[in-house]
């Protein structure tokens, strides 16, 4: 663990967080208000937390909110850092290490994304089953010794995915499932890139999630990711994405996502068969 993560942990504890935090959520563009439902929230601006990002993008709040939701101690990161902000694919390393130090074992990432699947309409959500890291910007490049050889075979935890799918029934929302392909941004893709993404097997494209999943797997966190589909990819089904549309559609979809995440917390974990990694 690095010094920033330990220093951030001290700040968080000094603000009154003494319980183990079990589940953490990273909230993407337009989704930040999901943290409003947290009971007895302790809210800490990222600016007070060493190693947390300085946010530059509208639609991202820059606060850590910790409290109770559905009888679970949870943390919401309202806003994330993206590779395209400073060219650092490790930008989320310290915040994720801080969450691990708080005791978090389960990480649910959310982000807006463009659909590249003609059956997945804007406004719907997609559970990420797997990803394509097209950029060659793996955040573990340069990590000393053997620490970078992290298995990505089950990067998206199958048990968490099943629990989310059971929660869908309770929440009354639609959750597609598919492959997310990471583009560095900040430009949206060209129509030719979207065509390529479809040929390679992507159901959605976006500018986040992937480096966080890789960093979280290295910390042995169990990960799930939900993409809020805000548009069709550029040139596909007349898709022509822009940032304000992305924010607007994500904010509308946040209602369903909120229901899903609460239902997820109410849905019991399957019994564990085998050894815990
Ligand atoms: N491409 C990349 N990222 C996105 C998109 C998109 O079309 N929509 C929302 N985030």
PDB file of C-alpha atoms and ligand atoms in Angstrom:
ATOM      1  CA  UNK A   1       0.000   0.000   0.000  1.00  0.00           C
ATOM      2  CA  UNK A   2       1.279   3.485  -0.685  1.00  0.00           C
ATOM      3  CA  UNK A   3       1.576   6.386   1.749  1.00  0.00           C
ATOM      4  CA  UNK A   4      -1.255   8.362   0.165  1.00  0.00           C
ATOM      5  CA  UNK A   5      -3.709   5.528   0.747  1.00  0.00           C
ATOM      6  CA  UNK A   6      -2.658   5.234   4.379  1.00  0.00           C
ATOM      7  CA  UNK A   7      -2.872   9.010   4.847  1.00  0.00           C
ATOM      8  CA  UNK A   8      -6.338   9.052   3.243  1.00  0.00           C
ATOM      9  CA  UNK A   9      -7.413   6.247   5.572  1.00  0.00           C
ATOM     10  CA  UNK A  10      -6.352   8.355   8.559  1.00  0.00           C
ATOM     11  CA  UNK A  11      -8.373  11.328   7.316  1.00  0.00           C
ATOM     12  CA  UNK A  12     -11.439   9.119   6.818  1.00  0.00           C
ATOM     13  CA  UNK A  13     -11.105   7.607  10.290  1.00  0.00           C
ATOM     14  CA  UNK A  14     -10.594  11.055  11.826  1.00  0.00           C
ATOM     15  CA  UNK A  15     -13.949  12.100  10.306  1.00  0.00           C
ATOM     16  CA  UNK A  16     -15.687   9.343  12.248  1.00  0.00           C
ATOM     17  CA  UNK A  17     -15.679   6.296   9.980  1.00  0.00           C
ATOM     18  CA  UNK A  18     -14.830   3.466  12.331  1.00  0.00           C
ATOM     19  CA  UNK A  19     -16.795   0.507  10.891  1.00  0.00           C
ATOM     20  CA  UNK A  20     -15.481  -1.725   8.157  1.00  0.00           C
ATOM     21  CA  UNK A  21     -16.811  -0.555   4.797  1.00  0.00           C
ATOM     22  CA  UNK A  22     -18.052  -3.629   2.932  1.00  0.00           C
ATOM     23  CA  UNK A  23     -19.185  -2.482  -0.474  1.00  0.00           C
ATOM     24  CA  UNK A  24     -17.956   0.482  -2.524  1.00  0.00           C
ATOM     25  CA  UNK A  25     -19.499   2.071  -5.589  1.00  0.00           C
ATOM     26  CA  UNK A  26     -17.805   4.331  -8.110  1.00  0.00           C
ATOM     27  CA  UNK A  27     -20.375   6.645  -9.657  1.00  0.00           C
ATOM     28  CA  UNK A  28     -19.826   7.847 -13.191  1.00  0.00           C
ATOM     29  CA  UNK A  29     -21.023  10.829 -15.197  1.00  0.00           C
ATOM     30  CA  UNK A  30     -24.497  12.004 -14.195  1.00  0.00           C
ATOM     31  CA  UNK A  31     -24.852   9.256 -11.567  1.00  0.00           C
ATOM     32  CA  UNK A  32     -23.391  11.079  -8.547  1.00  0.00           C
ATOM     33  CA  UNK A  33     -26.714  11.775  -6.819  1.00  0.00           C
ATOM     34  CA  UNK A  34     -27.154   8.069  -6.088  1.00  0.00           C
ATOM     35  CA  UNK A  35     -25.289   8.653  -2.848  1.00  0.00           C
ATOM     36  CA  UNK A  36     -28.183  10.777  -1.520  1.00  0.00           C
ATOM     37  CA  UNK A  37     -29.919   7.698  -0.130  1.00  0.00           C
ATOM     38  CA  UNK A  38     -27.077   6.912   2.291  1.00  0.00           C
ATOM     39  CA  UNK A  39     -28.089   7.124   5.979  1.00  0.00           C
ATOM     40  CA  UNK A  40     -25.957   9.166   8.392  1.00  0.00           C
ATOM     41  CA  UNK A  41     -23.521  10.002   5.612  1.00  0.00           C
ATOM     42  CA  UNK A  42     -20.001  11.145   6.291  1.00  0.00           C
ATOM     43  CA  UNK A  43     -19.018  13.177   3.236  1.00  0.00           C
ATOM     44  CA  UNK A  44     -15.409  14.014   2.506  1.00  0.00           C
ATOM     45  CA  UNK A  45     -14.305  16.100  -0.500  1.00  0.00           C
ATOM     46  CA  UNK A  46     -11.602  14.418  -2.565  1.00  0.00           C
ATOM     47  CA  UNK A  47      -9.523  17.576  -2.007  1.00  0.00           C
ATOM     48  CA  UNK A  48      -9.111  16.490   1.646  1.00  0.00           C
ATOM     49  CA  UNK A  49      -8.027  12.957   0.718  1.00  0.00           C
ATOM     50  CA  UNK A  50      -4.389  12.351  -0.316  1.00  0.00           C
ATOM     51  CA  UNK A  51      -4.154  10.448  -3.603  1.00  0.00           C
ATOM     52  CA  UNK A  52      -7.758  11.118  -4.617  1.00  0.00           C
ATOM     53  CA  UNK A  53      -8.289  12.792  -7.990  1.00  0.00           C
ATOM     54  CA  UNK A  54      -8.761  16.465  -8.648  1.00  0.00           C
ATOM     55  CA  UNK A  55     -11.811  16.405 -10.849  1.00  0.00           C
ATOM     56  CA  UNK A  56     -11.977  18.541 -13.932  1.00  0.00           C
ATOM     57  CA  UNK A  57     -15.027  17.150 -15.717  1.00  0.00           C
ATOM     58  CA  UNK A  58     -18.568  18.521 -15.313  1.00  0.00           C
ATOM     59  CA  UNK A  59     -20.963  15.862 -14.054  1.00  0.00           C
ATOM     60  CA  UNK A  60     -18.412  14.467 -11.605  1.00  0.00           C
ATOM     61  CA  UNK A  61     -18.704  15.675  -8.022  1.00  0.00           C
ATOM     62  CA  UNK A  62     -15.469  14.715  -6.266  1.00  0.00           C
ATOM     63  CA  UNK A  63     -16.699  13.458  -2.908  1.00  0.00           C
ATOM     64  CA  UNK A  64     -16.448  10.275  -0.911  1.00  0.00           C
ATOM     65  CA  UNK A  65     -19.685   9.442   0.924  1.00  0.00           C
ATOM     66  CA  UNK A  66     -19.664   6.715   3.573  1.00  0.00           C
ATOM     67  CA  UNK A  67     -22.663   5.502   5.536  1.00  0.00           C
ATOM     68  CA  UNK A  68     -25.361   2.854   5.732  1.00  0.00           C
ATOM     69  CA  UNK A  69     -27.559   1.676   2.902  1.00  0.00           C
ATOM     70  CA  UNK A  70     -29.836  -1.363   3.274  1.00  0.00           C
ATOM     71  CA  UNK A  71     -28.054  -2.313   6.498  1.00  0.00           C
ATOM     72  CA  UNK A  72     -24.681  -2.405   4.772  1.00  0.00           C
ATOM     73  CA  UNK A  73     -21.801  -0.031   5.372  1.00  0.00           C
ATOM     74  CA  UNK A  74     -21.072   1.403   1.954  1.00  0.00           C
ATOM     75  CA  UNK A  75     -18.832   3.965   0.313  1.00  0.00           C
ATOM     76  CA  UNK A  76     -19.741   5.957  -2.765  1.00  0.00           C
ATOM     77  CA  UNK A  77     -17.051   7.616  -4.807  1.00  0.00           C
ATOM     78  CA  UNK A  78     -18.914  10.466  -6.483  1.00  0.00           C
ATOM     79  CA  UNK A  79     -16.738  10.920  -9.506  1.00  0.00           C
ATOM     80  CA  UNK A  80     -13.584   9.302 -10.830  1.00  0.00           C
ATOM     81  CA  UNK A  81     -10.442  10.240 -12.642  1.00  0.00           C
ATOM     82  CA  UNK A  82     -10.146   9.118 -16.263  1.00  0.00           C
ATOM     83  CA  UNK A  83      -7.058   8.346 -18.267  1.00  0.00           C
ATOM     84  CA  UNK A  84      -7.861  11.194 -20.639  1.00  0.00           C
ATOM     85  CA  UNK A  85      -7.620  13.819 -17.888  1.00  0.00           C
ATOM     86  CA  UNK A  86      -3.904  13.492 -17.275  1.00  0.00           C
ATOM     87  CA  UNK A  87      -2.662  10.528 -19.275  1.00  0.00           C
ATOM     88  CA  UNK A  88      -2.299   8.347 -16.192  1.00  0.00           C
ATOM     89  CA  UNK A  89      -4.017   4.956 -16.279  1.00  0.00           C
ATOM     90  CA  UNK A  90      -3.069   4.532 -12.571  1.00  0.00           C
ATOM     91  CA  UNK A  91      -5.038   7.636 -11.565  1.00  0.00           C
ATOM     92  CA  UNK A  92      -7.505   5.549  -9.522  1.00  0.00           C
ATOM     93  CA  UNK A  93      -4.854   3.389  -7.833  1.00  0.00           C
ATOM     94  CA  UNK A  94      -4.692   5.317  -4.559  1.00  0.00           C
ATOM     95  CA  UNK A  95      -8.459   5.705  -4.052  1.00  0.00           C
ATOM     96  CA  UNK A  96      -8.952   1.972  -4.675  1.00  0.00           C
ATOM     97  CA  UNK A  97      -6.152   1.135  -2.237  1.00  0.00           C
ATOM     98  CA  UNK A  98      -7.834   3.394   0.319  1.00  0.00           C
ATOM     99  CA  UNK A  99     -11.103   1.496  -0.157  1.00  0.00           C
ATOM    100  CA  UNK A 100      -9.276  -1.798   0.323  1.00  0.00           C
ATOM    101  CA  UNK A 101      -7.744  -0.458   3.554  1.00  0.00           C
ATOM    102  CA  UNK A 102     -11.262   0.422   4.742  1.00  0.00           C
ATOM    103  CA  UNK A 103     -12.137  -3.265   4.405  1.00  0.00           C
ATOM    104  CA  UNK A 104     -14.038  -3.097   1.131  1.00  0.00           C
ATOM    105  CA  UNK A 105     -14.322  -6.539  -0.483  1.00  0.00           C
ATOM    106  CA  UNK A 106     -16.840  -5.738  -3.213  1.00  0.00           C
ATOM    107  CA  UNK A 107     -16.512  -2.948  -5.766  1.00  0.00           C
ATOM    108  CA  UNK A 108     -19.330  -1.947  -8.098  1.00  0.00           C
ATOM    109  CA  UNK A 109     -18.279   0.369 -10.890  1.00  0.00           C
ATOM    110  CA  UNK A 110     -20.764   2.423 -12.855  1.00  0.00           C
ATOM    111  CA  UNK A 111     -20.129   4.482 -15.956  1.00  0.00           C
ATOM    112  CA  UNK A 112     -21.901   5.798 -18.974  1.00  0.00           C
ATOM    113  CA  UNK A 113     -21.139   4.115 -22.270  1.00  0.00           C
ATOM    114  CA  UNK A 114     -22.160   4.049 -25.900  1.00  0.00           C
ATOM    115  CA  UNK A 115     -24.068   1.019 -27.163  1.00  0.00           C
ATOM    116  CA  UNK A 116     -22.653  -0.933 -30.077  1.00  0.00           C
ATOM    117  CA  UNK A 117     -25.363  -3.597 -29.933  1.00  0.00           C
ATOM    118  CA  UNK A 118     -28.523  -2.874 -31.908  1.00  0.00           C
ATOM    119  CA  UNK A 119     -30.682  -4.539 -29.217  1.00  0.00           C
ATOM    120  CA  UNK A 120     -29.247  -2.428 -26.373  1.00  0.00           C
ATOM    121  CA  UNK A 121     -31.070   0.891 -26.549  1.00  0.00           C
ATOM    122  CA  UNK A 122     -29.908   4.144 -24.928  1.00  0.00           C
ATOM    123  CA  UNK A 123     -31.411   4.422 -21.448  1.00  0.00           C
ATOM    124  CA  UNK A 124     -30.852   0.731 -20.684  1.00  0.00           C
ATOM    125  CA  UNK A 125     -28.113  -0.700 -18.481  1.00  0.00           C
ATOM    126  CA  UNK A 126     -25.527  -3.331 -19.323  1.00  0.00           C
ATOM    127  CA  UNK A 127     -23.778  -5.590 -16.864  1.00  0.00           C
ATOM    128  CA  UNK A 128     -20.205  -5.897 -18.065  1.00  0.00           C
ATOM    129  CA  UNK A 129     -19.382  -9.581 -18.542  1.00  0.00           C
ATOM    130  CA  UNK A 130     -15.874  -8.979 -19.888  1.00  0.00           C
ATOM    131  CA  UNK A 131     -13.808  -6.260 -21.476  1.00  0.00           C
ATOM    132  CA  UNK A 132     -11.393  -5.488 -24.295  1.00  0.00           C
ATOM    133  CA  UNK A 133      -8.424  -3.327 -23.337  1.00  0.00           C
ATOM    134  CA  UNK A 134      -7.719  -1.908 -26.750  1.00  0.00           C
ATOM    135  CA  UNK A 135      -5.424   0.896 -25.597  1.00  0.00           C
ATOM    136  CA  UNK A 136      -2.315  -0.909 -24.423  1.00  0.00           C
ATOM    137  CA  UNK A 137      -2.370   1.383 -21.385  1.00  0.00           C
ATOM    138  CA  UNK A 138      -2.517  -1.306 -18.747  1.00  0.00           C
ATOM    139  CA  UNK A 139      -2.190   0.403 -15.328  1.00  0.00           C
ATOM    140  CA  UNK A 140       0.060  -2.381 -14.054  1.00  0.00           C
ATOM    141  CA  UNK A 141       2.766  -1.633 -16.629  1.00  0.00           C
ATOM    142  CA  UNK A 142       5.881  -0.892 -14.625  1.00  0.00           C
ATOM    143  CA  UNK A 143       4.615  -2.582 -11.465  1.00  0.00           C
ATOM    144  CA  UNK A 144       7.638  -4.158  -9.859  1.00  0.00           C
ATOM    145  CA  UNK A 145       8.400  -7.901  -9.780  1.00  0.00           C
ATOM    146  CA  UNK A 146       5.636 -10.413 -10.534  1.00  0.00           C
ATOM    147  CA  UNK A 147       2.851  -8.199  -9.184  1.00  0.00           C
ATOM    148  CA  UNK A 148       1.469  -7.408 -12.600  1.00  0.00           C
ATOM    149  CA  UNK A 149       0.598 -10.932 -13.706  1.00  0.00           C
ATOM    150  CA  UNK A 150      -2.965 -10.704 -12.496  1.00  0.00           C
ATOM    151  CA  UNK A 151      -5.459 -13.216 -13.881  1.00  0.00           C
ATOM    152  CA  UNK A 152      -8.246 -11.577 -15.829  1.00  0.00           C
ATOM    153  CA  UNK A 153     -10.106 -14.813 -16.590  1.00  0.00           C
ATOM    154  CA  UNK A 154     -12.907 -13.937 -14.191  1.00  0.00           C
ATOM    155  CA  UNK A 155     -12.227 -10.216 -13.934  1.00  0.00           C
ATOM    156  CA  UNK A 156     -15.945  -9.601 -13.442  1.00  0.00           C
ATOM    157  CA  UNK A 157     -16.911 -11.767 -10.502  1.00  0.00           C
ATOM    158  CA  UNK A 158     -19.452 -14.399 -11.631  1.00  0.00           C
ATOM    159  CA  UNK A 159     -21.092 -14.661  -8.198  1.00  0.00           C
ATOM    160  CA  UNK A 160     -21.576 -10.901  -8.020  1.00  0.00           C
ATOM    161  CA  UNK A 161     -23.011 -10.962 -11.533  1.00  0.00           C
ATOM    162  CA  UNK A 162     -25.519 -13.644 -10.529  1.00  0.00           C
ATOM    163  CA  UNK A 163     -26.490 -11.640  -7.445  1.00  0.00           C
ATOM    164  CA  UNK A 164     -27.030  -8.533  -9.575  1.00  0.00           C
ATOM    165  CA  UNK A 165     -29.160 -10.521 -11.979  1.00  0.00           C
ATOM    166  CA  UNK A 166     -31.311 -11.763  -9.103  1.00  0.00           C
ATOM    167  CA  UNK A 167     -31.606  -8.162  -7.900  1.00  0.00           C
ATOM    168  CA  UNK A 168     -32.898  -7.147 -11.348  1.00  0.00           C
ATOM    169  CA  UNK A 169     -36.070  -9.127 -10.703  1.00  0.00           C
ATOM    170  CA  UNK A 170     -36.686  -7.185  -7.473  1.00  0.00           C
ATOM    171  CA  UNK A 171     -35.812  -3.821  -8.971  1.00  0.00           C
ATOM    172  CA  UNK A 172     -37.961  -4.208 -12.091  1.00  0.00           C
ATOM    173  CA  UNK A 173     -35.291  -2.864 -14.442  1.00  0.00           C
ATOM    174  CA  UNK A 174     -33.709  -4.167 -17.639  1.00  0.00           C
ATOM    175  CA  UNK A 175     -30.094  -5.226 -17.416  1.00  0.00           C
ATOM    176  CA  UNK A 176     -28.400  -6.419 -20.576  1.00  0.00           C
ATOM    177  CA  UNK A 177     -25.103  -8.223 -20.392  1.00  0.00           C
ATOM    178  CA  UNK A 178     -22.130  -7.784 -22.696  1.00  0.00           C
ATOM    179  CA  UNK A 179     -18.548  -6.879 -23.482  1.00  0.00           C
ATOM    180  CA  UNK A 180     -17.206  -3.367 -22.795  1.00  0.00           C
ATOM    181  CA  UNK A 181     -14.390  -1.982 -24.892  1.00  0.00           C
ATOM    182  CA  UNK A 182     -12.202   0.748 -23.447  1.00  0.00           C
ATOM    183  CA  UNK A 183     -11.244   3.737 -25.573  1.00  0.00           C
ATOM    184  CA  UNK A 184      -8.887   6.330 -24.081  1.00  0.00           C
ATOM    185  CA  UNK A 185     -10.959   9.346 -25.089  1.00  0.00           C
ATOM    186  CA  UNK A 186     -11.533  12.194 -24.571  1.00  0.00           C
ATOM    187  CA  UNK A 187     -12.862  12.349 -28.131  1.00  0.00           C
ATOM    188  CA  UNK A 188     -15.763  10.085 -28.818  1.00  0.00           C
ATOM    189  CA  UNK A 189     -14.968   7.326 -31.284  1.00  0.00           C
ATOM    190  CA  UNK A 190     -15.111   7.657 -35.036  1.00  0.00           C
ATOM    191  CA  UNK A 191     -17.753   5.656 -36.922  1.00  0.00           C
ATOM    192  CA  UNK A 192     -14.917   3.449 -38.262  1.00  0.00           C
ATOM    193  CA  UNK A 193     -13.774   2.718 -34.700  1.00  0.00           C
ATOM    194  CA  UNK A 194     -17.306   1.816 -33.679  1.00  0.00           C
ATOM    195  CA  UNK A 195     -17.529  -0.549 -36.674  1.00  0.00           C
ATOM    196  CA  UNK A 196     -14.247  -2.123 -35.526  1.00  0.00           C
ATOM    197  CA  UNK A 197     -15.497  -2.419 -31.937  1.00  0.00           C
ATOM    198  CA  UNK A 198     -18.572  -4.274 -33.176  1.00  0.00           C
ATOM    199  CA  UNK A 199     -16.451  -6.598 -35.300  1.00  0.00           C
ATOM    200  CA  UNK A 200     -14.243  -7.357 -32.308  1.00  0.00           C
ATOM    201  CA  UNK A 201     -17.226  -8.345 -30.179  1.00  0.00           C
ATOM    202  CA  UNK A 202     -17.937  -5.221 -28.144  1.00  0.00           C
ATOM    203  CA  UNK A 203     -21.488  -4.470 -27.015  1.00  0.00           C
ATOM    204  CA  UNK A 204     -20.553  -1.088 -25.547  1.00  0.00           C
ATOM    205  CA  UNK A 205     -17.686   1.381 -25.634  1.00  0.00           C
ATOM    206  CA  UNK A 206     -16.532   3.787 -22.958  1.00  0.00           C
ATOM    207  CA  UNK A 207     -13.663   5.749 -21.441  1.00  0.00           C
ATOM    208  CA  UNK A 208     -13.384   4.256 -17.957  1.00  0.00           C
ATOM    209  CA  UNK A 209     -14.002   1.023 -15.987  1.00  0.00           C
ATOM    210  CA  UNK A 210     -11.156  -1.042 -17.467  1.00  0.00           C
ATOM    211  CA  UNK A 211      -8.134   0.456 -15.634  1.00  0.00           C
ATOM    212  CA  UNK A 212     -10.139   0.401 -12.398  1.00  0.00           C
ATOM    213  CA  UNK A 213     -11.038  -3.259 -12.838  1.00  0.00           C
ATOM    214  CA  UNK A 214      -7.383  -4.145 -13.395  1.00  0.00           C
ATOM    215  CA  UNK A 215      -6.235  -2.157 -10.360  1.00  0.00           C
ATOM    216  CA  UNK A 216      -9.019  -3.639  -8.224  1.00  0.00           C
ATOM    217  CA  UNK A 217      -8.182  -7.209  -9.265  1.00  0.00           C
ATOM    218  CA  UNK A 218      -4.616  -6.632  -8.139  1.00  0.00           C
ATOM    219  CA  UNK A 219      -6.059  -5.679  -4.732  1.00  0.00           C
ATOM    220  CA  UNK A 220      -8.106  -8.917  -4.809  1.00  0.00           C
ATOM    221  CA  UNK A 221     -11.391  -7.010  -4.724  1.00  0.00           C
ATOM    222  CA  UNK A 222     -14.454  -8.649  -6.207  1.00  0.00           C
ATOM    223  CA  UNK A 223     -15.659  -6.487  -9.054  1.00  0.00           C
ATOM    224  CA  UNK A 224     -18.831  -5.866 -11.018  1.00  0.00           C
ATOM    225  CA  UNK A 225     -19.427  -3.078 -13.514  1.00  0.00           C
ATOM    226  CA  UNK A 226     -22.644  -1.619 -14.837  1.00  0.00           C
ATOM    227  CA  UNK A 227     -22.612   0.541 -17.944  1.00  0.00           C
ATOM    228  CA  UNK A 228     -25.388   3.076 -18.358  1.00  0.00           C
ATOM    229  CA  UNK A 229     -25.980   3.172 -22.095  1.00  0.00           C
ATOM    230  CA  UNK A 230     -26.527   6.805 -22.984  1.00  0.00           C
ATOM    231  CA  UNK A 231     -26.340   6.673 -26.787  1.00  0.00           C
ATOM    232  CA  UNK A 232     -25.552   4.481 -29.735  1.00  0.00           C
ATOM    233  CA  UNK A 233     -21.881   4.572 -30.747  1.00  0.00           C
ATOM    234  CA  UNK A 234     -20.841   7.146 -33.353  1.00  0.00           C
ATOM    235  CA  UNK A 235     -22.289   6.438 -36.781  1.00  0.00           C
ATOM    236  CA  UNK A 236     -24.129   3.329 -35.552  1.00  0.00           C
ATOM    237  CA  UNK A 237     -27.949   3.565 -35.589  1.00  0.00           C
ATOM    238  CA  UNK A 238     -27.443   7.301 -36.228  1.00  0.00           C
ATOM    239  CA  UNK A 239     -25.393   7.640 -33.021  1.00  0.00           C
ATOM    240  CA  UNK A 240     -23.603  10.983 -32.634  1.00  0.00           C
ATOM    241  CA  UNK A 241     -22.668  11.235 -28.945  1.00  0.00           C
ATOM    242  CA  UNK A 242     -21.924  14.419 -27.047  1.00  0.00           C
ATOM    243  CA  UNK A 243     -21.148  15.096 -23.398  1.00  0.00           C
ATOM    244  CA  UNK A 244     -24.322  16.967 -22.413  1.00  0.00           C
ATOM    245  CA  UNK A 245     -26.528  14.238 -23.942  1.00  0.00           C
ATOM    246  CA  UNK A 246     -24.461  11.630 -22.101  1.00  0.00           C
ATOM    247  CA  UNK A 247     -25.000  13.438 -18.787  1.00  0.00           C
ATOM    248  CA  UNK A 248     -28.705  13.930 -19.365  1.00  0.00           C
ATOM    249  CA  UNK A 249     -29.484  10.341 -20.311  1.00  0.00           C
ATOM    250  CA  UNK A 250     -27.306   9.024 -17.467  1.00  0.00           C
ATOM    251  CA  UNK A 251     -29.180  11.221 -14.985  1.00  0.00           C
ATOM    252  CA  UNK A 252     -32.503   9.799 -16.243  1.00  0.00           C
ATOM    253  CA  UNK A 253     -31.177   6.260 -16.006  1.00  0.00           C
ATOM    254  CA  UNK A 254     -29.875   6.874 -12.485  1.00  0.00           C
ATOM    255  CA  UNK A 255     -33.347   6.207 -11.073  1.00  0.00           C
ATOM    256  CA  UNK A 256     -33.320   2.615 -12.324  1.00  0.00           C
ATOM    257  CA  UNK A 257     -29.695   2.152 -11.353  1.00  0.00           C
ATOM    258  CA  UNK A 258     -30.427   3.343  -7.822  1.00  0.00           C
ATOM    259  CA  UNK A 259     -33.258   0.815  -7.540  1.00  0.00           C
ATOM    260  CA  UNK A 260     -30.966  -1.920  -8.838  1.00  0.00           C
ATOM    261  CA  UNK A 261     -28.122  -1.127  -6.423  1.00  0.00           C
ATOM    262  CA  UNK A 262     -30.456  -1.027  -3.419  1.00  0.00           C
ATOM    263  CA  UNK A 263     -32.032  -4.310  -4.501  1.00  0.00           C
ATOM    264  CA  UNK A 264     -28.525  -5.729  -4.904  1.00  0.00           C
ATOM    265  CA  UNK A 265     -27.681  -4.860  -1.303  1.00  0.00           C
ATOM    266  CA  UNK A 266     -30.920  -6.523  -0.148  1.00  0.00           C
ATOM    267  CA  UNK A 267     -30.219  -9.668  -2.167  1.00  0.00           C
ATOM    268  CA  UNK A 268     -28.331 -12.291  -0.251  1.00  0.00           C
ATOM    269  CA  UNK A 269     -24.964 -13.569  -1.284  1.00  0.00           C
ATOM    270  CA  UNK A 270     -24.955 -17.168  -2.539  1.00  0.00           C
ATOM    271  CA  UNK A 271     -23.378 -19.619  -0.172  1.00  0.00           C
ATOM    272  CA  UNK A 272     -19.701 -19.816  -0.918  1.00  0.00           C
ATOM    273  CA  UNK A 273     -18.588 -23.179  -2.222  1.00  0.00           C
ATOM    274  CA  UNK A 274     -14.861 -23.623  -2.221  1.00  0.00           C
ATOM    275  CA  UNK A 275     -12.116 -21.523  -0.763  1.00  0.00           C
ATOM    276  CA  UNK A 276     -12.200 -17.750  -0.609  1.00  0.00           C
ATOM    277  CA  UNK A 277      -9.383 -16.181  -2.548  1.00  0.00           C
TER     278      UNK A 277
HETATM  279  N1  LIG B   1     -18.224   6.483 -26.343  1.00  0.00           N
HETATM  280  C1  LIG B   1     -17.385   6.518 -25.294  1.00  0.00           C
HETATM  281  N2  LIG B   1     -17.773   6.823 -24.080  1.00  0.00           N
HETATM  282  C2  LIG B   1     -19.077   7.108 -23.888  1.00  0.00           C
HETATM  283  C3  LIG B   1     -19.996   7.086 -24.928  1.00  0.00           C
HETATM  284  C4  LIG B   1     -19.542   6.748 -26.232  1.00  0.00           C
HETATM  285  O1  LIG B   1     -20.304   6.706 -27.213  1.00  0.00           O
HETATM  286  N3  LIG B   1     -21.208   7.402 -24.404  1.00  0.00           N
HETATM  287  C5  LIG B   1     -21.007   7.598 -23.071  1.00  0.00           C
HETATM  288  N4  LIG B   1     -19.723   7.432 -22.753  1.00  0.00           N
END
